[in-house]
Structure formats: structure tokens, C-alpha cells
Coordinates of C-alpha atoms and ligand atoms in Angstrom, one line a residue:
M1 CA 39.4 29.5 34.1
Y2 CA 38.8 25.8 33.2
L3 CA 38.3 23.7 30.2
G4 CA 35.0 21.8 30.1
A5 CA 34.7 18.2 28.9
I6 CA 31.7 16.0 28.0
E7 CA 32.0 12.3 27.5
A8 CA 28.7 11.5 25.9
G9 CA 27.9 7.9 25.9
G10 CA 24.7 6.0 25.0
T11 CA 24.1 4.9 28.6
K12 CA 25.9 7.6 30.6
F13 CA 27.3 11.1 30.4
V14 CA 30.4 12.3 32.2
C15 CA 31.1 16.0 32.5
A16 CA 34.3 17.4 33.9
V17 CA 36.2 20.6 34.3
G18 CA 40.0 20.5 34.1
S19 CA 43.2 22.1 32.9
G20 CA 45.3 22.1 29.8
D21 CA 47.7 19.6 31.3
G22 CA 45.0 16.9 31.4
T23 CA 44.2 17.3 35.1
V24 CA 40.5 16.8 36.0
H25 CA 39.4 19.1 38.9
E26 CA 35.8 18.1 39.2
R27 CA 33.5 15.6 37.5
T28 CA 30.0 14.3 37.5
T29 CA 28.2 11.4 36.0
F30 CA 24.5 10.9 35.1
P31 CA 22.5 8.6 32.9
T32 CA 21.7 9.4 29.3
T33 CA 17.9 10.0 29.2
T34 CA 16.2 12.5 26.8
P35 CA 18.3 15.2 25.2
Q36 CA 16.3 17.9 27.1
E37 CA 16.9 16.4 30.6
T38 CA 20.5 15.3 29.9
M39 CA 21.4 18.8 28.6
R40 CA 19.9 20.4 31.7
H41 CA 22.3 18.4 33.8
V42 CA 25.2 19.4 31.6
V43 CA 24.3 23.1 31.7
D44 CA 23.7 23.0 35.5
F45 CA 27.2 21.5 36.0
F46 CA 29.1 23.8 33.8
S47 CA 27.3 27.0 34.9
R48 CA 29.2 26.9 38.2
Y49 CA 32.5 27.6 36.4
E50 CA 34.0 30.1 34.0
L51 CA 35.1 28.1 31.0
K52 CA 37.5 28.8 28.2
A53 CA 36.4 26.1 25.8
I54 CA 34.3 22.9 25.8
G55 CA 35.2 19.5 24.3
I56 CA 32.6 16.9 23.4
G57 CA 33.5 13.3 22.7
S58 CA 30.2 11.8 21.6
F59 CA 28.6 8.5 20.7
G60 CA 27.6 8.5 17.0
P61 CA 27.1 8.6 14.2
I62 CA 27.7 12.4 14.3
D63 CA 28.2 15.0 11.6
L64 CA 31.8 16.4 11.8
N65 CA 31.8 18.3 8.5
K66 CA 32.0 22.0 9.4
N67 CA 30.5 23.0 6.0
S68 CA 27.4 20.9 6.5
A69 CA 24.1 22.3 7.7
T70 CA 23.9 19.6 10.3
Y71 CA 27.5 20.0 11.7
G72 CA 27.5 19.1 15.3
H73 CA 24.4 17.0 15.2
I74 CA 24.0 13.4 16.3
T75 CA 22.6 12.0 13.0
S76 CA 21.0 8.6 12.5
T77 CA 21.3 6.9 15.9
P78 CA 18.6 4.3 16.7
K79 CA 18.8 5.6 20.3
P80 CA 15.3 7.0 21.1
H81 CA 15.0 10.9 21.1
W82 CA 18.6 11.5 20.0
A83 CA 18.5 11.2 16.2
N84 CA 19.1 14.6 14.6
F85 CA 19.9 16.3 17.9
D86 CA 21.9 19.5 17.5
F87 CA 24.5 18.8 20.2
V88 CA 26.9 21.6 19.4
G89 CA 24.1 24.1 18.8
E90 CA 22.5 23.3 22.1
I91 CA 25.7 23.7 24.1
S92 CA 26.7 26.9 22.3
K93 CA 23.3 28.5 23.2
H94 CA 24.5 28.4 26.8
F95 CA 28.2 28.8 26.6
H96 CA 29.8 31.3 24.2
V97 CA 33.2 29.6 24.0
P98 CA 35.0 27.5 21.3
I99 CA 33.6 24.0 21.2
G100 CA 35.5 20.9 20.0
F101 CA 33.3 18.1 18.8
D102 CA 34.4 14.6 17.8
T103 CA 33.6 10.9 18.2
D104 CA 34.2 9.3 21.6
V105 CA 37.0 7.2 20.2
N106 CA 38.7 10.1 18.4
A107 CA 38.6 12.0 21.6
A108 CA 40.2 9.2 23.5
A109 CA 42.9 8.8 20.8
L110 CA 43.7 12.5 21.2
G111 CA 43.8 12.2 25.0
E112 CA 46.0 9.1 24.9
R113 CA 48.4 10.9 22.5
L114 CA 48.6 14.0 24.6
W115 CA 48.7 12.6 28.1
G116 CA 48.5 8.8 28.0
A117 CA 50.1 5.7 26.5
A118 CA 50.6 7.1 23.0
R119 CA 52.5 10.2 24.1
G120 CA 55.2 11.3 21.6
T121 CA 53.7 9.5 18.6
D122 CA 52.3 11.1 15.4
N123 CA 50.5 8.0 14.4
C124 CA 48.4 6.0 16.8
I125 CA 45.1 4.3 17.3
Y126 CA 42.7 4.0 20.3
M127 CA 40.4 1.0 20.2
T128 CA 37.5 0.5 22.6
V129 CA 36.0 -3.0 23.1
G130 CA 32.8 -2.5 25.1
T131 CA 29.1 -2.2 24.2
G132 CA 30.3 -1.5 20.7
I133 CA 33.7 -1.6 19.1
G134 CA 35.2 1.7 17.9
V135 CA 38.6 2.9 16.8
G136 CA 40.0 6.5 16.6
A137 CA 43.1 7.2 14.6
I138 CA 45.7 9.9 14.6
V139 CA 47.5 10.0 11.3
E140 CA 50.6 12.3 10.8
G141 CA 49.6 14.2 13.9
R142 CA 45.9 14.8 13.1
L143 CA 42.7 13.0 13.9
L144 CA 41.5 11.1 10.9
H145 CA 38.0 12.1 9.7
G146 CA 37.6 11.7 6.0
L147 CA 34.2 11.3 4.5
L148 CA 32.4 11.1 7.9
H149 CA 34.6 9.4 10.5
P150 CA 36.2 5.9 10.4
E151 CA 34.0 3.0 11.6
M152 CA 36.7 0.5 12.1
G153 CA 34.7 -1.6 14.5
H154 CA 32.5 -2.8 11.6
I155 CA 35.3 -4.4 9.5
L156 CA 34.7 -7.9 8.2
V157 CA 36.7 -10.6 9.8
R158 CA 37.6 -14.1 8.9
R159 CA 35.5 -16.4 11.0
H160 CA 37.2 -18.9 13.3
P161 CA 36.5 -22.4 11.9
D162 CA 35.0 -23.6 15.2
D163 CA 32.8 -20.6 15.6
A164 CA 29.1 -21.0 14.5
F165 CA 27.8 -17.8 16.2
A166 CA 25.8 -15.8 13.7
G167 CA 27.0 -12.5 15.0
S168 CA 25.1 -9.6 16.7
C169 CA 25.6 -6.6 14.5
P170 CA 22.2 -5.4 13.2
F171 CA 23.8 -4.1 10.1
H172 CA 26.4 -6.8 9.2
G173 CA 25.8 -9.8 11.4
D174 CA 29.3 -11.2 11.8
C175 CA 31.5 -8.1 11.4
L176 CA 34.1 -7.5 14.2
E177 CA 31.6 -5.7 16.5
G178 CA 29.1 -8.5 15.8
M179 CA 31.6 -11.2 16.8
A180 CA 33.6 -9.6 19.6
S181 CA 31.8 -6.7 21.4
G182 CA 30.6 -7.2 25.0
P183 CA 27.0 -7.9 23.9
A184 CA 28.3 -10.4 21.2
I185 CA 30.2 -12.3 23.9
E186 CA 27.1 -12.4 26.1
K187 CA 24.9 -13.6 23.3
R188 CA 27.4 -16.3 22.1
W189 CA 28.1 -17.7 25.6
G190 CA 24.9 -16.9 27.4
K191 CA 26.7 -14.9 30.2
K192 CA 28.3 -11.5 30.6
G193 CA 32.0 -11.3 29.9
A194 CA 32.9 -10.6 33.5
E195 CA 31.3 -13.9 34.6
L196 CA 33.2 -15.9 32.0
A197 CA 36.7 -15.0 33.3
A198 CA 37.6 -18.6 34.0
Q199 CA 36.6 -19.9 30.6
K200 CA 39.8 -20.0 28.5
E201 CA 38.0 -20.7 25.2
V202 CA 36.0 -17.5 25.5
W203 CA 39.1 -15.3 25.6
S204 CA 41.2 -17.2 23.0
L205 CA 38.3 -16.8 20.5
E206 CA 38.0 -13.1 21.5
A207 CA 41.8 -12.6 21.0
F208 CA 41.5 -14.3 17.6
Y209 CA 39.1 -11.7 16.4
L210 CA 40.7 -8.7 18.1
G211 CA 44.2 -9.7 16.9
Q212 CA 42.9 -10.1 13.4
A213 CA 41.4 -6.6 13.4
I214 CA 44.4 -5.0 14.9
A215 CA 46.6 -6.7 12.3
H216 CA 44.4 -5.0 9.7
Y217 CA 44.7 -1.6 11.4
I218 CA 48.5 -2.0 11.5
L219 CA 48.6 -2.9 7.8
I220 CA 46.4 0.0 6.8
L221 CA 47.4 2.8 9.1
S222 CA 50.9 1.9 10.3
P223 CA 50.4 3.2 13.8
E224 CA 53.3 3.7 16.1
K225 CA 51.2 2.7 19.1
V226 CA 48.0 0.7 19.6
V227 CA 46.0 1.5 22.7
A228 CA 43.1 -0.9 23.5
G229 CA 40.5 0.0 26.2
G230 CA 36.9 -0.6 27.1
G231 CA 35.2 -3.0 29.5
V232 CA 36.1 -6.2 27.7
M233 CA 39.8 -5.4 27.8
K234 CA 39.6 -5.5 31.6
Q235 CA 40.0 -9.3 31.3
P236 CA 43.7 -9.5 32.2
Q237 CA 44.3 -12.7 30.1
L238 CA 43.1 -11.1 26.9
L239 CA 45.8 -8.6 25.9
P240 CA 48.8 -11.1 25.9
D241 CA 46.7 -13.4 23.6
V242 CA 45.7 -10.5 21.4
R243 CA 49.4 -9.6 20.9
H244 CA 50.1 -13.3 20.0
H245 CA 47.3 -13.3 17.4
V246 CA 48.5 -10.0 15.9
R247 CA 51.9 -11.6 15.4
Q248 CA 50.5 -14.7 13.9
F249 CA 48.3 -12.9 11.4
L250 CA 51.2 -10.6 10.3
N251 CA 53.5 -13.6 10.2
G252 CA 56.7 -11.6 10.1
Y253 CA 55.6 -9.5 7.2
V254 CA 55.7 -6.1 8.9
Q255 CA 59.4 -6.0 9.7
H256 CA 59.6 -3.7 12.6
E257 CA 61.1 -4.4 16.0
A258 CA 58.1 -2.8 17.8
I259 CA 56.1 -5.8 16.5
L260 CA 58.9 -8.5 16.3
H261 CA 60.5 -7.8 19.7
H262 CA 58.7 -5.2 21.7
I263 CA 55.0 -6.0 21.2
D264 CA 54.3 -5.6 24.9
D265 CA 55.1 -1.9 24.6
Y266 CA 53.4 -1.6 21.2
I267 CA 49.8 -2.9 22.0
V268 CA 48.9 -1.5 25.4
L269 CA 46.1 -0.6 27.7
P270 CA 45.1 3.0 28.0
G271 CA 47.6 5.1 30.0
L272 CA 44.7 7.2 31.2
G273 CA 42.8 4.1 32.3
D274 CA 39.1 4.7 32.7
N275 CA 39.7 8.4 32.2
A276 CA 40.7 8.1 28.5
G277 CA 37.2 9.3 27.4
I278 CA 36.8 12.3 29.7
C279 CA 40.5 13.3 29.3
G280 CA 40.0 13.0 25.5
A281 CA 37.1 15.4 25.7
L282 CA 39.4 17.8 27.7
A283 CA 41.9 17.4 24.9
L284 CA 39.3 18.4 22.3
A285 CA 38.5 21.5 24.4
K286 CA 42.2 22.3 24.4
Q287 CA 42.5 21.8 20.7
A288 CA 39.4 24.0 20.1
L289 CA 41.0 26.7 22.1
G290 CA 44.1 26.5 20.0
E291 CA 42.2 26.8 16.8
Ligands
ADP1 P1 30.5 1.3 27.0 O1 31.1 0.6 25.8 O2 29.0 1.2 27.1 O3 31.0 2.7 27.1 P2 32.2 -0.4 28.6 O4 33.4 -0.1 27.9 O5 32.3 -0.6 30.1 O6 31.0 0.6 28.3 O7 31.7 -1.8 28.0 C1 30.6 -2.5 28.5 C2 30.7 -3.9 28.0 O8 31.9 -4.5 28.5 C3 29.6 -4.8 28.4 O9 29.1 -5.6 27.4 C4 30.2 -5.6 29.5 O10 29.6 -6.9 29.6 C5 31.7 -5.7 29.1 N1 32.5 -5.8 30.3 C6 32.6 -4.9 31.3 N2 33.5 -5.3 32.2 C7 34.0 -6.5 31.8 C8 35.0 -7.4 32.3 N3 35.6 -7.2 33.5 N4 35.3 -8.5 31.6 C9 34.6 -8.7 30.4 N5 33.7 -7.9 29.9 C10 33.4 -6.8 30.6
ZN2 ZN1 28.7 -4.2 11.9

């Protein structure tokens, strides 16, 4: 018997079956179209297995309040056809097993803590810098949910004095996501991030914003490990510069050797690499089974 995992993204879905040790046995990927068509692919894939539980790490916003009438729904997304979609309800029609449901970044945080770079910590964050910016947090051993779920990608940041870019967030303009997501980079510089690899100023500005944000997360949540993934973090020159800016913003105030002397082991890439999302969904399935 396997655990089922769904990494539900705005552009693609990944489904996998795996084991409680984080091993993925088989996986499939398909584009996110309408809920009806996409769910048909999901059900077809999982129908070939006997499952113990299913974990779903989903794009949002989503309703995670188990006492709410719309628990398990995708709520107010601008993505056509998906607003108010009852994700957990649809899956549980076909599979009568425990279902774990959380945000994509919370799932990845859980996966990184169980099997990846944040193993052994009770407080850690997983940040993705891609089409959007999102952060999942584990606090004292539990995923942080609160009112809805944290939306740490939309914090307000101090603008770099040389940066005149208006920002690309439809809600806030120059919030972190509006200044530093993949689409923000593309809009500011007129080319995709991958094509700007040789342009140093692109990445030092990017590191200025990401470093500032991570300094905030450190001040507020006191994580023992910071894991940063997503497409934009694939730029190899970025992470060292992010660490540098984190130290500059904190300016010696947080007196811990992890930051003062071992920051290369403190702010790191995902231990699970590109599997952070799907392994995270597997971790949600494992957690659902445990409950
Ligand atoms: P998503 O966020 O949609 O799940 P990704 O994490 O792959 O997917 O993020 C996609 C974004 O990351 C795009 O804006 C893309 O331009 C950017 N990106 C992908 N690869 C790179 C790279 N090697 N360098 C810089 N930016 C990249
Ligand atoms: Zn925003």
C-alpha cells in the first residue's frame, strides 16, 4: 500500500505514489486545465494503486479551517474555473482514505523537515521564489496556519534607492512578490531570469530584496533553518549574495553563531531539490495517516 501525493500548481499538477520514508515510486505530470479535466487525470493515476492516505499541497488561497463549511476548497483565486473548487471533497468522493490538505509551501516545509535540509529542526521555513513568492513555516514542530495561512511573500519591503520599478503585484504593487518574483524580474529587466544570468546588477538587486525579507522572517519566527527554493533560486550566484544581505540587515543584532559564523549551513537550497513539493505532499499524506 502506498501514500498518494498531489502537488497542485497553477500551471502544472504532479501526482505521485510513495512510501512513508519519502521515497517516490511513480509519478506523473500534467498541465492544470479545468478542475474537471485535471481531476480526471488525478483519479485515473491513483486508481491503479491501493492507497493508505492522500496528501495535497495546493496553490491558493485555500480554506484550511476544518470547522468551516468551505474547508478543503480553493477560495478566491483569479485562476479561471478554480475559484470555490471543493478540492478535498472531490478527491474524497473517489478515495475513502485520510486526506491531508495544505498550501504548497507548507507542504514543502513539512517535506524538507522530514527528509530534506531542515531535518532535525522544530522551527524552520521553506521559501519559494518562482512565479510567486511563498513561505511555509514550522513553529515548535507544527505547521503554522493561524487565521488562514501565512502569506509571507507579500510583506512590504524597503525599496532600493536605485530601483524605480513600480512592482508587479496586482494587490500591493511593490511588495516582496511584486519586486522579486520571477515575473517581477522579467517585467523590470525585459527578459526572463534565466536569460539574465550574466547581468550582475539583476542578482544583487534580487539578493537585496530576498535578504531583507529573510531577515524579517528570522526576526519574527526565529527559524533554526531557512530553506530557499523555486526557479529563481536556481541562479547559483544568488544564494551567497542573499546570505550577505541577511547579515547586513541584521547587522549583528541576532547573536547566534548560525548567522554570525555558519550562515552557509543556515540559509540553504532544498535538500529534496525539485522534489520538495511532491515529497511535501507525501509528508502531508503521512501526517494525515498519523492523525
Ligand atoms: P512555479 O513558481 O510556477 O511553481 P518555478 O519555481 O519554476 O515555478 O518558477 C518559475 C519562475 O522562475 C519563472 O518566472 C522563471 O522565469 C523563473 N526561473 C526559472 N528558472 C530560472 C533560472 N534558472 N534563473 C532565473 N529564473 C528562473
Ligand atoms: Zn503583494
